[in-house]
């Protein structure tokens, strides 16, 4: 009560000051007629102020702000400047380097097999052929390709080069050899699993595979129980919708095989690599460092998430119409979805988060994204924060992109390469591309990989106008602890193995060699050599892998769920 009275007195005093100064400036020519009135008014003000105002202490000084006049016609006053939310141009002076992790030099990727792991010659049984049909977009299909190699080893089978999904939402007609280097895929894994391009004939007969599907997260025993008896009888099995059909709970040699496939055997074709290199080089010509952002703010993703972004009836109708595509989706509470961290951040919110983390307006940003809901109007706040803003379309000509632009997976491969080569990668959801890149960046040196802690950031964005920028930025940095791609910030076994390949991360002090990292060309990827028991016994794996469980802060929706529902249509 006393504080409210004090503030009302201060405001009244300021109003009286305004009247006094206005009279002075507007009536300069007749001021000698007003001297008696001004003297009386001034005396009254002083008496009122002394009588009712408490002694001024340091804690009240900031409440009384200066007033400026321009010929008595313009007045700028702000009684509570301490709550002004003004975003700075620069990133501020933070301790540490925003482009690197101090801990990253202590760890490296290690995926060599142990001496106990049977070679393909010993492990493969004749007349057993495993075929798989992947599903989803590029990175969802990539998970299926990786896990298919492991499944073939579990089943002692020959793997036929996987078939890519050509019928789902993206309608991409590309086959395996048009996206990945098929010769490298076969040769690099020849010691682990025998891989052939096409299923062979037996005499004059073409082998017709038995088609079935395994449940999600099927472990080794599951494959041996469900699929092996069929394979022995039919000789060929095709597993459909093959994505996330292999458990995270596998022994370490199987996990390391996953890493050999994902990080060494799967290489994009030369045309994709060449174009990806050009994109990266052109950004590097403009800036030594750059951030890559997977914005994921397309209309279909927003519709699927059931989130609301303040666009009124227009947004509700537009996204609601798209949402009807998924017949199995239930009605959601948009506010609840946001509170639980299940909604992508807006471009503006991503920009504010990055500024709070220390990225100034001179930072160059590459955005990997499809059509943004709301178009340029939605992107405007992010571009205002980071004017050095690029995409494939802004740094390459239509002619250069023509061989790729009609194929969603090839365009996604270009984005994947630029994001992987970036100094800092920022995801806006926990989908397949974000997971695959997070795992790859951990394996190859723990390059900073930022995932917004949407659950905590949501509260900050709601209340940001009630705090100073310094308070907001400090709380953002606190909220993002554990979401910056630092070594050991994710507990081993948490999340998908493709995102957190903990069985393939070793401490440098326990390693005899370092495995090279590059997407650009076969010559720069060093094939792993079986170093035998002496090296492997010297290596100490970070921790034992357990089945993946979502952490408390982990977002619960993903591209996987999105595509699983999409493909049921």
Short mmCIF file of N, CA and C in Angstrom, two decimals, residues 280 290-294 366-368 413-426 433 437 441 447-448 519:
data_model
loop_
_atom_site.label_atom_id
_atom_site.label_comp_id
_atom_site.label_asym_id
_atom_site.label_seq_id
_atom_site.Cartn_x
_atom_site.Cartn_y
_atom_site.Cartn_z
N UNK A 280 27.83 -24.99 -49.58
CA UNK A 280 28.64 -24.72 -48.39
C UNK A 280 29.74 -23.70 -48.70
N UNK A 290 28.83 -20.27 -39.82
CA UNK A 290 27.41 -20.07 -40.09
C UNK A 290 26.57 -21.07 -39.30
N UNK A 291 25.31 -20.68 -39.11
CA UNK A 291 24.33 -21.51 -38.41
C UNK A 291 23.39 -22.09 -39.45
N UNK A 292 23.05 -23.38 -39.33
CA UNK A 292 22.03 -23.99 -40.18
C UNK A 292 20.80 -24.27 -39.31
N UNK A 293 19.65 -23.89 -39.82
CA UNK A 293 18.40 -24.02 -39.06
C UNK A 293 17.41 -24.87 -39.84
N UNK A 294 16.97 -25.97 -39.23
CA UNK A 294 15.90 -26.77 -39.81
C UNK A 294 14.60 -26.24 -39.21
N UNK A 366 21.67 -20.29 -42.57
CA UNK A 366 21.11 -21.06 -43.68
C UNK A 366 19.86 -21.75 -43.17
N UNK A 367 18.74 -21.59 -43.87
CA UNK A 367 17.48 -22.19 -43.44
C UNK A 367 17.12 -23.35 -44.36
N UNK A 368 17.00 -24.53 -43.77
CA UNK A 368 16.56 -25.72 -44.49
C UNK A 368 15.08 -25.89 -44.19
N UNK A 413 18.54 -34.06 -49.37
CA UNK A 413 19.95 -34.46 -49.24
C UNK A 413 20.86 -33.24 -49.28
N UNK A 414 20.54 -32.25 -50.13
CA UNK A 414 21.33 -31.02 -50.17
C UNK A 414 21.24 -30.27 -48.84
N UNK A 415 20.04 -30.17 -48.30
CA UNK A 415 19.88 -29.52 -46.99
C UNK A 415 20.65 -30.28 -45.91
N UNK A 416 20.59 -31.61 -45.97
CA UNK A 416 21.28 -32.44 -45.00
C UNK A 416 22.78 -32.14 -45.01
N UNK A 417 23.35 -32.03 -46.19
CA UNK A 417 24.79 -31.79 -46.30
C UNK A 417 25.18 -30.42 -45.74
N UNK A 418 24.40 -29.39 -46.08
CA UNK A 418 24.72 -28.05 -45.58
C UNK A 418 24.58 -28.00 -44.07
N UNK A 419 23.52 -28.61 -43.55
CA UNK A 419 23.31 -28.63 -42.09
C UNK A 419 24.42 -29.39 -41.39
N UNK A 420 24.87 -30.49 -41.99
CA UNK A 420 25.94 -31.28 -41.37
C UNK A 420 27.26 -30.52 -41.35
N UNK A 421 27.51 -29.74 -42.38
CA UNK A 421 28.77 -28.99 -42.47
C UNK A 421 28.73 -27.67 -41.70
N UNK A 422 27.58 -27.26 -41.21
CA UNK A 422 27.46 -25.99 -40.49
C UNK A 422 28.23 -26.04 -39.18
N UNK A 423 28.61 -24.87 -38.68
CA UNK A 423 29.31 -24.79 -37.39
C UNK A 423 28.35 -25.06 -36.25
N UNK A 424 27.11 -24.59 -36.40
CA UNK A 424 26.07 -24.82 -35.40
C UNK A 424 24.81 -25.24 -36.14
N UNK A 425 24.19 -26.33 -35.69
CA UNK A 425 22.93 -26.78 -36.28
C UNK A 425 21.82 -26.59 -35.26
N UNK A 426 20.69 -26.03 -35.72
CA UNK A 426 19.54 -25.78 -34.84
C UNK A 426 18.33 -26.51 -35.42
N UNK A 433 15.18 -35.83 -39.51
CA UNK A 433 16.38 -35.12 -39.94
C UNK A 433 17.16 -34.61 -38.74
N UNK A 437 20.96 -35.96 -37.92
CA UNK A 437 22.05 -34.98 -37.87
C UNK A 437 22.66 -34.88 -36.47
N UNK A 441 26.57 -35.55 -35.88
CA UNK A 441 27.42 -34.48 -35.36
C UNK A 441 28.05 -34.89 -34.02
N UNK A 447 29.96 -31.41 -32.78
CA UNK A 447 29.72 -30.03 -33.21
C UNK A 447 28.42 -29.54 -32.58
N UNK A 448 28.37 -28.26 -32.16
CA UNK A 448 27.18 -27.75 -31.46
C UNK A 448 25.89 -28.02 -32.23
N UNK A 519 31.59 -35.76 -45.52
CA UNK A 519 30.60 -36.22 -46.49
C UNK A 519 31.12 -36.08 -47.91
#
